[in-house]
Coordinates of C-alpha atoms in Angstrom, one line a residue:
Chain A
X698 CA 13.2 -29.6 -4.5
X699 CA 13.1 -30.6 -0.7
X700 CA 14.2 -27.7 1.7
X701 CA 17.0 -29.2 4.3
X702 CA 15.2 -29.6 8.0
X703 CA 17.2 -29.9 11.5
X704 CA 16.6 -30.0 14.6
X705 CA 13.6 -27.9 15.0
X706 CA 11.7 -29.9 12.7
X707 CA 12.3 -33.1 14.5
X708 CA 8.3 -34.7 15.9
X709 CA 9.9 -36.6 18.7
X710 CA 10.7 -32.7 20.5
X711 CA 8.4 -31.5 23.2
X712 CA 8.2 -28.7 25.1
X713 CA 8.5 -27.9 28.7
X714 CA 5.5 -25.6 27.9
X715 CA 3.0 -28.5 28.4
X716 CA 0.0 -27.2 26.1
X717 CA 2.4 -27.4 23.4
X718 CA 2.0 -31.1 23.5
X719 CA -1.1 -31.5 23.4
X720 CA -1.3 -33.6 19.4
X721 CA -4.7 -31.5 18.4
X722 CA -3.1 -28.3 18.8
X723 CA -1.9 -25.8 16.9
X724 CA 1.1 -24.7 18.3
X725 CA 4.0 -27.4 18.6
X726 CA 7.2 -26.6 19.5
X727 CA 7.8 -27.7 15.7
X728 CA 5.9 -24.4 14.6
X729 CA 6.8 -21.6 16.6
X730 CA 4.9 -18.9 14.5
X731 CA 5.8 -14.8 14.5
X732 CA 3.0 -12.7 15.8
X733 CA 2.6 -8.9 17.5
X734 CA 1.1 -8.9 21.0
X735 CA 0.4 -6.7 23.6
X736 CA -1.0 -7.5 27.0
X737 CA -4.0 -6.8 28.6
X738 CA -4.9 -3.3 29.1
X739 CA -0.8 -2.7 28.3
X740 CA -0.7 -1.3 24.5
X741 CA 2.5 -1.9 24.4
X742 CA 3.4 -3.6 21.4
X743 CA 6.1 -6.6 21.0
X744 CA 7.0 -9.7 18.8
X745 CA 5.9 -13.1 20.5
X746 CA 6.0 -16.6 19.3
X747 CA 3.1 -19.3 19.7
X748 CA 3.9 -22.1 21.9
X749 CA 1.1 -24.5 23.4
X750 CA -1.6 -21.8 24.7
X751 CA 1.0 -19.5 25.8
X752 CA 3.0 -16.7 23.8
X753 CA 6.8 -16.8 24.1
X754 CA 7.8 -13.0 24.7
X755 CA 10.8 -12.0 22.1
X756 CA 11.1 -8.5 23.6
X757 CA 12.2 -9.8 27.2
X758 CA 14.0 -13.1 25.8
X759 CA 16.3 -10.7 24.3
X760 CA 16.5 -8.5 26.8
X761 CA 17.3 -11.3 29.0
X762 CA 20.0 -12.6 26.5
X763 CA 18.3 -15.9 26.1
X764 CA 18.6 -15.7 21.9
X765 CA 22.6 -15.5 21.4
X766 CA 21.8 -14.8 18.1
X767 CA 24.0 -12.2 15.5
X768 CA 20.5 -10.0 14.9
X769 CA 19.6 -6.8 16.2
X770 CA 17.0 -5.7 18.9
X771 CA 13.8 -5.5 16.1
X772 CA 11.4 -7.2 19.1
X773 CA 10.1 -4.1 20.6
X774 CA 8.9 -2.5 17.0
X775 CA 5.0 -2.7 16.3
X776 CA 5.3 -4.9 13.3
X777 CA 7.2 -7.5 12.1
X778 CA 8.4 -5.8 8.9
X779 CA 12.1 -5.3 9.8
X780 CA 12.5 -9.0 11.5
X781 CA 11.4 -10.2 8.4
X782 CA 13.3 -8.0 6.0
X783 CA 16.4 -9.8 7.8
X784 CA 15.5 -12.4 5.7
X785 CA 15.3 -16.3 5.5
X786 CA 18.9 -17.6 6.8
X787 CA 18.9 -14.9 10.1
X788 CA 15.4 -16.0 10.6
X789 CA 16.1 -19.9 10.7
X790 CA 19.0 -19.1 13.3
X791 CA 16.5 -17.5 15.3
X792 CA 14.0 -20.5 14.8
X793 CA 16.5 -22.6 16.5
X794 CA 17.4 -20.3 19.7
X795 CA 13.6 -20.2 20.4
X796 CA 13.2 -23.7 19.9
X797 CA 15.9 -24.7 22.1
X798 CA 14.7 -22.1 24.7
X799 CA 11.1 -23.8 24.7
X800 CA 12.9 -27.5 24.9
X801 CA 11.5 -29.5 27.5
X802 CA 15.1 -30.8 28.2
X803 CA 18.2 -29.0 29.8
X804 CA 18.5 -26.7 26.6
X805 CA 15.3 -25.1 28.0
X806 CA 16.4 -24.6 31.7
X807 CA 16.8 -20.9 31.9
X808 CA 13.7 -20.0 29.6
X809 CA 12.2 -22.0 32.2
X810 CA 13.5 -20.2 35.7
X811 CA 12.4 -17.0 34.0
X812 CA 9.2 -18.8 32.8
X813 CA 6.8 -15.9 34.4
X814 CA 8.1 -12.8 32.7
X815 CA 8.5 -14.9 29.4
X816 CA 5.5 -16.7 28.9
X817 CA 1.8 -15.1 28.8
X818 CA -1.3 -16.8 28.4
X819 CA -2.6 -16.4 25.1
X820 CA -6.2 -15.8 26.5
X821 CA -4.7 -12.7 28.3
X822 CA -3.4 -10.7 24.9
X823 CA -4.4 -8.8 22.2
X824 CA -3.2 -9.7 18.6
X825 CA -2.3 -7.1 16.8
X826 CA -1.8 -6.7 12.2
X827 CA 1.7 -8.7 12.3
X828 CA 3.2 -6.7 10.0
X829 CA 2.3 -3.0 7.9
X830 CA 1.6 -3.8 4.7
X831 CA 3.3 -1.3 2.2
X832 CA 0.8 -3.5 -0.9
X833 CA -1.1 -6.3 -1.0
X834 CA -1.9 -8.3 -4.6
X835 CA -5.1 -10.8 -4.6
X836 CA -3.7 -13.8 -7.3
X837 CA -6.1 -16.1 -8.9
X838 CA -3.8 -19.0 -8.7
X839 CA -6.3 -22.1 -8.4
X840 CA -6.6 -23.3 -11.2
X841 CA -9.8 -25.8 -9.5
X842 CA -11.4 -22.1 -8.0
X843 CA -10.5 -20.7 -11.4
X844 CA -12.4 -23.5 -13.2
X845 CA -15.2 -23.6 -10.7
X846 CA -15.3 -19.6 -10.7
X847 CA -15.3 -19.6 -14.6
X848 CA -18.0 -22.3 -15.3
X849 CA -20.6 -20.2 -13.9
X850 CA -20.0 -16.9 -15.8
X851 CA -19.1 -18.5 -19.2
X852 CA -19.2 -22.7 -19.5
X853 CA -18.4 -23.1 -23.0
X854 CA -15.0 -21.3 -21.8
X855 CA -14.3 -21.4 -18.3
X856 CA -10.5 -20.2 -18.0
X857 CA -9.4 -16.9 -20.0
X858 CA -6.8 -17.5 -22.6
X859 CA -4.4 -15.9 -20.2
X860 CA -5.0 -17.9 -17.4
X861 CA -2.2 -21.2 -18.4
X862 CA 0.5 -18.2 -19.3
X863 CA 0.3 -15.7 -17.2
X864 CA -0.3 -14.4 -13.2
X865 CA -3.9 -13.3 -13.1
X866 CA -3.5 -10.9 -10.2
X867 CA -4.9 -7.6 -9.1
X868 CA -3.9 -5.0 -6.3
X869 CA -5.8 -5.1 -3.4
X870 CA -6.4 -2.1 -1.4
X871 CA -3.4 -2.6 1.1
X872 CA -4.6 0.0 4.0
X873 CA -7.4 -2.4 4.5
X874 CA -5.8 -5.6 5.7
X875 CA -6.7 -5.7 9.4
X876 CA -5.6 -8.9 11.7
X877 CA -8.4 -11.3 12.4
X878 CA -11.5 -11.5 14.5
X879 CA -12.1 -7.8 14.5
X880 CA -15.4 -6.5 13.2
X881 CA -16.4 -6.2 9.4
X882 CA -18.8 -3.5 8.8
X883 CA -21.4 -5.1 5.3
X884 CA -20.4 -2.2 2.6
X885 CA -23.3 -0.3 1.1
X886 CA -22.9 -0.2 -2.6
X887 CA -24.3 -0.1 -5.9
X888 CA -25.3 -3.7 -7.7
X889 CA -26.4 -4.2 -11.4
X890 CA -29.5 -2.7 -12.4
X891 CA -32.4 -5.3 -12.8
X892 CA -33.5 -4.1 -16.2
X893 CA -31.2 -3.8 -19.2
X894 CA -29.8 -0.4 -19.5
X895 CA -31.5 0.6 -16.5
X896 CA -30.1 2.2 -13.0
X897 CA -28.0 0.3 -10.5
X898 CA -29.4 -0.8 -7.3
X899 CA -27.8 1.0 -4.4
X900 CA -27.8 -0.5 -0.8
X901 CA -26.3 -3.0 1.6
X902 CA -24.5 -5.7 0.1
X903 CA -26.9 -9.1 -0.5
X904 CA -24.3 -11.0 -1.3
X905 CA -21.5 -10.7 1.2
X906 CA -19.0 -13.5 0.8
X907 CA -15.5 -14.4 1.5
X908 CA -12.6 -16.8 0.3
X909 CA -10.3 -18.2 2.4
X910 CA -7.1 -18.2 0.6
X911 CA -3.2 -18.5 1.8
X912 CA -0.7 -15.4 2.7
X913 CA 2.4 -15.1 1.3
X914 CA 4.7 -13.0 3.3
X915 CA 7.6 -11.4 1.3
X916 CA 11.2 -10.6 3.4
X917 CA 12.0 -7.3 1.8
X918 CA 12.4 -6.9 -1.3
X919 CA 14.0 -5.5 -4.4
X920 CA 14.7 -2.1 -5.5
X921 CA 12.1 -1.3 -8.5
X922 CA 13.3 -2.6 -11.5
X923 CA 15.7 -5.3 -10.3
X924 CA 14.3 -8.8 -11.6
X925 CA 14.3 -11.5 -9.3
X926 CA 15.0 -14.9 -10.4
X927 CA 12.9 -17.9 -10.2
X928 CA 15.9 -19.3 -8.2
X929 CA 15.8 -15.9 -5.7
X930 CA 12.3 -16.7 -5.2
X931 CA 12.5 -19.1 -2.3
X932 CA 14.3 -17.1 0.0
X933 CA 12.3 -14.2 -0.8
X934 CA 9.2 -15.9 0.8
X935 CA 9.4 -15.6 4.5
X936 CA 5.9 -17.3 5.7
X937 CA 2.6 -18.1 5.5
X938 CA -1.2 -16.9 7.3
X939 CA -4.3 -17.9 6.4
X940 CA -6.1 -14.9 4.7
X941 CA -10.0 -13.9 4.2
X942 CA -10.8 -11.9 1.1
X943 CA -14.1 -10.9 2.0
X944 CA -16.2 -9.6 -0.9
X945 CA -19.8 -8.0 -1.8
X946 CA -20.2 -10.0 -5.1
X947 CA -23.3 -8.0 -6.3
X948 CA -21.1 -4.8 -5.8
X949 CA -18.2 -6.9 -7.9
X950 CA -20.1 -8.1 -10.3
X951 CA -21.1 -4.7 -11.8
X952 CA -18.5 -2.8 -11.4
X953 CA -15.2 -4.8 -12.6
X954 CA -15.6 -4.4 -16.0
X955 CA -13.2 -3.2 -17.2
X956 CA -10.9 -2.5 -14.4
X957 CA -11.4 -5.3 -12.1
X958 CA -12.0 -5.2 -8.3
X959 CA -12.2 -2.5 -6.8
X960 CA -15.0 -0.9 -3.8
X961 CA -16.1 -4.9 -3.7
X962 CA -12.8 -5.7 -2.0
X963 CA -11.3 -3.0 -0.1
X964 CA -13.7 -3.0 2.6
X965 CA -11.6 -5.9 4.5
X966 CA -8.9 -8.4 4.0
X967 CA -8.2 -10.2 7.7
X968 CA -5.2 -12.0 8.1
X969 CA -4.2 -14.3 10.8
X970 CA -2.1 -12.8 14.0
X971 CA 0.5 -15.7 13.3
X972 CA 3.1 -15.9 10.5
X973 CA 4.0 -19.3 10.1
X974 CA 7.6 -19.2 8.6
X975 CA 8.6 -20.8 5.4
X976 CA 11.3 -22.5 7.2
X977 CA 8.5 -24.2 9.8
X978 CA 7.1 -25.8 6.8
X979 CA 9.8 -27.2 5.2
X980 CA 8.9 -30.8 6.2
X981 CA 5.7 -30.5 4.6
X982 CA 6.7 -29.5 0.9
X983 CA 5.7 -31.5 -2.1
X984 CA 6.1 -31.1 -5.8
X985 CA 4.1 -29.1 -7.5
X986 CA 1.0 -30.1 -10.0
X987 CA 1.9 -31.2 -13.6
X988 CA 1.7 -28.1 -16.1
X989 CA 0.0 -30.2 -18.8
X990 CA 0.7 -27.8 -21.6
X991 CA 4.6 -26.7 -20.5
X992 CA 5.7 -23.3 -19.3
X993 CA 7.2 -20.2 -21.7
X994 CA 10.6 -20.4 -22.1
X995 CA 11.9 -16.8 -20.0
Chain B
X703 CA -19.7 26.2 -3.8
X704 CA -16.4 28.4 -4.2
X705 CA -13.4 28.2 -1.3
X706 CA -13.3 31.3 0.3
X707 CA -9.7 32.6 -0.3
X708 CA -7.5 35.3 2.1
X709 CA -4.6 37.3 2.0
X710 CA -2.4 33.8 1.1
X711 CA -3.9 34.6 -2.5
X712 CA -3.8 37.9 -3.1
X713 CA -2.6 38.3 -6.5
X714 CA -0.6 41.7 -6.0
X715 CA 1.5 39.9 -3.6
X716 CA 5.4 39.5 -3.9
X717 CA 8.3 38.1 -1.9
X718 CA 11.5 39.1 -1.0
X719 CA 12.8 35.7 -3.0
X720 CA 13.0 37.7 -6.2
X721 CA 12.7 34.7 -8.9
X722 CA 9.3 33.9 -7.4
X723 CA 7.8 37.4 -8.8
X724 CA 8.7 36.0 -12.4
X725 CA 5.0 36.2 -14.0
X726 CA 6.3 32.9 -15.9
X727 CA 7.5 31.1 -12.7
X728 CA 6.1 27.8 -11.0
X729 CA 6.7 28.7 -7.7
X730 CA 5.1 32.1 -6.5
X731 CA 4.0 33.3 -3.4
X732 CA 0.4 32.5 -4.1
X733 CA 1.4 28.9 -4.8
X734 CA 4.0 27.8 -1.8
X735 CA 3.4 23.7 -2.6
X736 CA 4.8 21.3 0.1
X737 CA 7.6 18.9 -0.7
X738 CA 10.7 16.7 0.9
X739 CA 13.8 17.5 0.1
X740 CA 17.8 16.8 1.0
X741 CA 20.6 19.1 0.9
X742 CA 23.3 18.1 -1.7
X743 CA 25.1 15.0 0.2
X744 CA 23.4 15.3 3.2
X745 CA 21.3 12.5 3.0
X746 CA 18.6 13.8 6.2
X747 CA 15.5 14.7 4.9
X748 CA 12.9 18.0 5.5
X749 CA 9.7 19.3 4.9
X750 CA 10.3 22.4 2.8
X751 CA 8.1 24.7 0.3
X752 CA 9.0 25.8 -2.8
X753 CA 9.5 29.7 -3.2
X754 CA 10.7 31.0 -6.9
X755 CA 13.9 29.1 -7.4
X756 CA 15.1 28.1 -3.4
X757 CA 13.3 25.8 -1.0
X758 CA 12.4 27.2 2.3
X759 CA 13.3 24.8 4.8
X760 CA 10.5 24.2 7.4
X761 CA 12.7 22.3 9.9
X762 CA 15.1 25.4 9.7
X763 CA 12.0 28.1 10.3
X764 CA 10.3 26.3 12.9
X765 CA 13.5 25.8 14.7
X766 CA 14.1 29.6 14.4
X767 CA 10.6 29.9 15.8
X768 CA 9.4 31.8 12.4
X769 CA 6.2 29.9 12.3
X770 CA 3.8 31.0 15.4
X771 CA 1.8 28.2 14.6
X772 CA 0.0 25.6 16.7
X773 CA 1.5 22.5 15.5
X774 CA 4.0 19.9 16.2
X775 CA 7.4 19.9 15.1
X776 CA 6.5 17.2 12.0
X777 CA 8.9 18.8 9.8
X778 CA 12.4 16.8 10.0
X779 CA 10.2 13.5 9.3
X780 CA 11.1 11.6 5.8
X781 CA 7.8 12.5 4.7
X782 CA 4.7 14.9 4.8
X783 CA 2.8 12.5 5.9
X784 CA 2.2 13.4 9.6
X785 CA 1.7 17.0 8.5
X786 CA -1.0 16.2 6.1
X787 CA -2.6 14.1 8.8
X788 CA -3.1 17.5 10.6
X789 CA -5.8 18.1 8.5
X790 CA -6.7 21.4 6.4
X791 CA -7.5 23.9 8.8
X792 CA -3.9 24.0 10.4
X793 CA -2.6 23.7 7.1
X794 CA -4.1 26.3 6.2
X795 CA -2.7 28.2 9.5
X796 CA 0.7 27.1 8.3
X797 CA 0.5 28.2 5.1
X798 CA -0.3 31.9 5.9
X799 CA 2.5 32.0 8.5
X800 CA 4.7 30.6 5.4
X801 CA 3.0 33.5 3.6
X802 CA 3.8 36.4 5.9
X803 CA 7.6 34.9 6.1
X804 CA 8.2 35.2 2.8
X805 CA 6.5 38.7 2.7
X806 CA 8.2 41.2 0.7
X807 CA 7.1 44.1 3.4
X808 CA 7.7 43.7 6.7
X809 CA 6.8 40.5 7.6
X810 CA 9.7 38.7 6.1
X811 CA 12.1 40.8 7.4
X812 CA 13.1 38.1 10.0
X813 CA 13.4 35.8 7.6
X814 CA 15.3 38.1 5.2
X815 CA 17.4 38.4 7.9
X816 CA 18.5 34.5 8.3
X817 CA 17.7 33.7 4.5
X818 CA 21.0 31.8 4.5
X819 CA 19.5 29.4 7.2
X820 CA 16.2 29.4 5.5
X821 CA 16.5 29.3 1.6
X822 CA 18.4 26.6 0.1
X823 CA 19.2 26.6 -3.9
X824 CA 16.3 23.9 -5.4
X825 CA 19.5 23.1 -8.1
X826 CA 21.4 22.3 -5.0
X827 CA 18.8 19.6 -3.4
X828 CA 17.6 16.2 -4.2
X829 CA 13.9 16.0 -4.0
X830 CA 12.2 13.0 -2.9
X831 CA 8.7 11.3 -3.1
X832 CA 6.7 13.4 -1.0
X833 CA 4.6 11.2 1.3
X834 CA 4.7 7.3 1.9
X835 CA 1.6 5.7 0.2
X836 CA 0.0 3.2 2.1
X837 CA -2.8 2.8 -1.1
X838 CA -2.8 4.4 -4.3
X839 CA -5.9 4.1 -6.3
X840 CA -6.0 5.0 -10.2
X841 CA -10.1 6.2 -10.9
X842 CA -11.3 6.3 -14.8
X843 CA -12.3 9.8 -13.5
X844 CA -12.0 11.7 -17.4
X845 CA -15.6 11.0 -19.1
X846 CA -13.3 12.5 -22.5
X847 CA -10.4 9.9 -21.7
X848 CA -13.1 7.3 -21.1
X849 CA -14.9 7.3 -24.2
X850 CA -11.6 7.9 -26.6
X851 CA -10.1 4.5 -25.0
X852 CA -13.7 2.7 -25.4
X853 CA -13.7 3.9 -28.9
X854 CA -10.5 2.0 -29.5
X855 CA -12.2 -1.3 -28.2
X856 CA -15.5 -1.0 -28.6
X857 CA -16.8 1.8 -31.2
X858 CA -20.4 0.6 -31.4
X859 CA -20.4 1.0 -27.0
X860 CA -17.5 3.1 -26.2
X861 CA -18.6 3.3 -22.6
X862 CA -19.0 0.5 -20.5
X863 CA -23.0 0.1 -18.4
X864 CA -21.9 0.9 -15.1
X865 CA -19.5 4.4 -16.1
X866 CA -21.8 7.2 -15.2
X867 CA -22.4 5.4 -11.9
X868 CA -20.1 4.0 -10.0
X869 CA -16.2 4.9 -9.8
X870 CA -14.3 2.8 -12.0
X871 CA -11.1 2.5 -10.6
X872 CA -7.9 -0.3 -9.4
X873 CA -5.6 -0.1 -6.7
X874 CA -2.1 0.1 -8.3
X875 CA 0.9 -0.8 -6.9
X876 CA 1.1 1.4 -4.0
X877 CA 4.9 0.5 -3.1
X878 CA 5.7 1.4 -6.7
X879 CA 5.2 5.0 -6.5
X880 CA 8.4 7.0 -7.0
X881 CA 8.9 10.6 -7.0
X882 CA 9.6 12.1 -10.7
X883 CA 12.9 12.6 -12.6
X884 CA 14.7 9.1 -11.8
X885 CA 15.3 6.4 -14.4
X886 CA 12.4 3.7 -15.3
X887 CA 12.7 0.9 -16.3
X888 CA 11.6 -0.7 -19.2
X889 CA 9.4 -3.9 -18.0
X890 CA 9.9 -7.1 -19.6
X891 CA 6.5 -9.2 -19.5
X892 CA 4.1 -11.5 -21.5
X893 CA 2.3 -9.9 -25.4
X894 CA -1.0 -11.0 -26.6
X895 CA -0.1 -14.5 -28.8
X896 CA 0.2 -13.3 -32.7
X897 CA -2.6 -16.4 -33.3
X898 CA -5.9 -17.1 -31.8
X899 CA -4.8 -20.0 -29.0
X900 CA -1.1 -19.6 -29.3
X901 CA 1.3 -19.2 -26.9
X902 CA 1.8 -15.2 -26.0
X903 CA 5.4 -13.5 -27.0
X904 CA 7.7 -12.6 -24.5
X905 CA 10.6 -9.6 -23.9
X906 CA 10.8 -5.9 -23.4
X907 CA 7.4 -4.1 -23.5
X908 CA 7.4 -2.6 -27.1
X909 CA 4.2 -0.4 -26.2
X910 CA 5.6 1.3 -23.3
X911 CA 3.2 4.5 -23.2
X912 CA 2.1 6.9 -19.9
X913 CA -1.1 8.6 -19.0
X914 CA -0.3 12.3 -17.6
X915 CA -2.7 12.5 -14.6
X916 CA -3.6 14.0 -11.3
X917 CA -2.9 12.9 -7.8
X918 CA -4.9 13.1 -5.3
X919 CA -3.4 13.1 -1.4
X920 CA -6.3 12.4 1.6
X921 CA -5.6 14.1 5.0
X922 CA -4.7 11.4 7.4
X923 CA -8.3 9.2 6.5
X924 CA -10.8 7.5 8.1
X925 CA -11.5 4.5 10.1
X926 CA -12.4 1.3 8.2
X927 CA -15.8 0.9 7.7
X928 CA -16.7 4.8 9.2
X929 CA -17.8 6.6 6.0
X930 CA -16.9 9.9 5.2
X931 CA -19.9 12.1 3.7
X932 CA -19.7 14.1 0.3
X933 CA -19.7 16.8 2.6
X934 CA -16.9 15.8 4.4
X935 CA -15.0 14.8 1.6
X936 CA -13.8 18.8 0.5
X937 CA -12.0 18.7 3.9
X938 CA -10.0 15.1 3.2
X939 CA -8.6 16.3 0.1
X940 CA -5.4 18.2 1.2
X941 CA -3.6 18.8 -2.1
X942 CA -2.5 17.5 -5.4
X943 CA 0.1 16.7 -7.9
X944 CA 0.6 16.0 -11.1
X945 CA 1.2 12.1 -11.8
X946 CA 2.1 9.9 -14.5
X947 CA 0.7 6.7 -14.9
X948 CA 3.4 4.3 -17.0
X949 CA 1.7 1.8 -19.2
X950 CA 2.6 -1.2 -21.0
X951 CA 0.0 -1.6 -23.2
X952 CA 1.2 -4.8 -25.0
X953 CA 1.2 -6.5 -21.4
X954 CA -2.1 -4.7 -20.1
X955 CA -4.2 -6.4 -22.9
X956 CA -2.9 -9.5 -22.2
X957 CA -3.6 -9.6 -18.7
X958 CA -5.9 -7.4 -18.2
X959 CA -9.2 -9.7 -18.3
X960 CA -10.9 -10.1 -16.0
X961 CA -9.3 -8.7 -12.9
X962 CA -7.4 -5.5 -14.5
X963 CA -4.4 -4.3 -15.1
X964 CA -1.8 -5.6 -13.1
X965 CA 2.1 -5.7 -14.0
X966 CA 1.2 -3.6 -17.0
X967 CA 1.1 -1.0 -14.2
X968 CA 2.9 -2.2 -11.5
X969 CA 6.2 -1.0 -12.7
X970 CA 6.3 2.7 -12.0
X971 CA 3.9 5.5 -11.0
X972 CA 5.8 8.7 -10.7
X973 CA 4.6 11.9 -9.1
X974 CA 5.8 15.3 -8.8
X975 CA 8.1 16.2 -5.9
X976 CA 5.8 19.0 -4.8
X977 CA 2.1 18.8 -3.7
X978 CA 0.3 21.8 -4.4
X979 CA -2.3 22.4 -1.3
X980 CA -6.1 22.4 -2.2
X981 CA -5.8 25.7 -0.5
X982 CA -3.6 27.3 -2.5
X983 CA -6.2 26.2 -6.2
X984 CA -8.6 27.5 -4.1
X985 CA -9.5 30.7 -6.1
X986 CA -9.2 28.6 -9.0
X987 CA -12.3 26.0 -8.3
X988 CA -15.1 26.4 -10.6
X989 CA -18.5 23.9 -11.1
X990 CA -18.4 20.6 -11.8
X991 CA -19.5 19.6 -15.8
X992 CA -23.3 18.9 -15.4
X993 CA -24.2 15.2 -14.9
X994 CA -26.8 15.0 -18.0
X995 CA -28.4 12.1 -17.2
X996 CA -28.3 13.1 -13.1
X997 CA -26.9 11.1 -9.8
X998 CA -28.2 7.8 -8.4
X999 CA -29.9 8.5 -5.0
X1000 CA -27.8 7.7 -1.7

């Protein structure tokens, strides 16, 4: 399974944003990740896309009627919940008005005359939680973490039974995701008692940890109780951020059993200001690892 | 520690809404629980409380200027939300300005006056999930619940070590949570395998079971990381509901180890359509069951 690319995939394209260039960066016109800004002391909230070191403002490029593009006016709302509930094929047409308004060649022209109330400096915004986040579920899907996690609490048997069959998973506490680079206060809590039987400890967390772990961004959704199909499943997926779980693993370790995760977690989850879109990284994808022992027939 | 109560409770009280004076009913004057409702076809939502058989419409009284109360118009949102935020002591306000309008003396005769504005039929009006839930946490609060299910599992150690501690709870699937009455769904998911290191079964849950609990809602909430005190805590509670937890149990033992229970759960959590005010219980609070073996020092 290869997803198609175009145009906006192609690595000869550069833009006339001259940061975006730069081969170490992060933010090629070949990206063009979602994100919620607001300038300066202005709280004002709007979507932006990362180009080079600059953000491309979505508010005023459709307000100028630079994106001739069949969506409506979403780029003014705090999040980016209802851009991406438009879902994958509205989203793509997007992907390719912005790129060709950040082109370096004639396509690029009028982004360009209009260059100072469409571009900011990165350095001069804040990023803001790119979208709400109605829930938020933690899966154990690496298998080598899973192994590695395993080994030290039981060796004989490092993976559950479970684990080949079933999505290993549990709820995070959604109302704590907060965008990245923002404080994390250490959680007080209780850890295992040092004697058998004994009382718990009760303090700041010794062993404050995190994992960083990938994203996944769903467009929409379903209606509860309508399946969706392993086929669906690739449109339903609208990007990608880097993600820190943080965790107090003295405060995890004695209370999960039998419920699982729970005060350990919710402290924080940061995510990072930029969604990078499915679509974005369709150049990238590669099949998937081997199941060695099959799958359950559905 | 007892709530002190007011007139709002006084149990000689009766309204002009004559089915709420039924000694059998749900919905008396005393009780007056906040819900969201829609008239018939009219899909736009309010903010009403229930009175007898009829829902007083909040959006309508307000409007009318029947509730001399310093608050913002937050009753023709989709959800209570905004009001709860508000915090108990205006709630409290509210309610006995709800109280006197529904006042069989003279107080309600304004509202006797324009009770076609005011009262709507409940058999007439579609009730809806009360609030939005950005989190929704499920606590192994009943020590009596507790034990029976460790029985089950574990007779020789019904309780797990760190019970009488620490709060053993998961975050369920907070965008699951539906108000009561509609149709679920029967999940379809993974069963324990019928031989040690087989592959699991798969189809309809055949254990499909629910816990009848209690729902907490929290007034508005506090910053992340900013504590809130036990002290405090009396003041975030502002009301409650009853709740049933759906189950499949066949799928929850499966999956269940080690981070919890996940799509056993995830399926459905229905609440009641009306959340009864910790204000309005208050003359029902009594002491806690003593803690025999005492609280950890904080």
């Amino acid at each position: 399974v290869r997803t198609p690319t175009d145009e906006t995939h192609d690595s000869e394209r550069r833009s006339f944003v001259s940061t975006a260039n730069d081969p170490q960066g992060d933010f090629p016109i070949q990206n063009l990740p979602f994100g919620i800004f607001s300038r300066g002391k202005d709280t004002r909230k709007s979507a932006g896309v990362a180009i080079g070191d600059q953000i491309f403002d979505l508010r005023a490029a459709f307000g100028l009627g630079l994106l001739s593009v069949d969506i409506p006016d979403v780029f003014a709302e705090p999040t980016l919940n209802t851009l991406f509930a438009l879902g994958r094929e509205r989203l793509r047409e997007l992907r390719k008005r912005i790129g060709d308004a950040l082109d370096v060649g004639t396509s690029g022209e009028k982004t360009r005359r209009s260059a100072a109330d469409l571009l900011v400096p990165m350095a001069q915004c804040v990023m803001h939680r790119p979208t709400s986040v109605p829930n938020y579920t933690d899966f154990y899907a690496g298998i080598h973490h899973a192994k590695a996690a395993g080994a030290l609490l039981t060796p004989e048997n490092p993976l559950p039974a479970n684990y080949k069959w079933v999505p290993i998973a549990y709820h995070g506490r959604a109302s704590s995701v907060q965008v990245g680079g923002g404080m994390v206060r250490r959680p007080i809590g209780q850890r295992p008692p040092s004697v058998e039987g004994g009382p718990p400890g009760f303090g700041p967390c010794e062993r404050l940890d995190f994992e960083l772990e990938m994203g996944f961004y769903v467009a929409g959704g379903n209606r509860l109780g309508d399946p969706i199909t392993v086929s669906q499943a690739q449109e339903q997926i609208i990007g990608y951020s880097l993600l820190n779980d943080w965790s107090a693993r003295d405060v995890q370790r004695w209370e999960m059993y039998p419920l699982g995760p729970f005060l350990s977690k919710s402290f924080a989850t940061s995510v990072s200001p930029w969604v990078v879109t499915a679509d974005a990284l369709a150049p990238f994808r590669v099949p998937a690892m081997k199941r060695p022992e099959g799958i359950l027939g559905h």
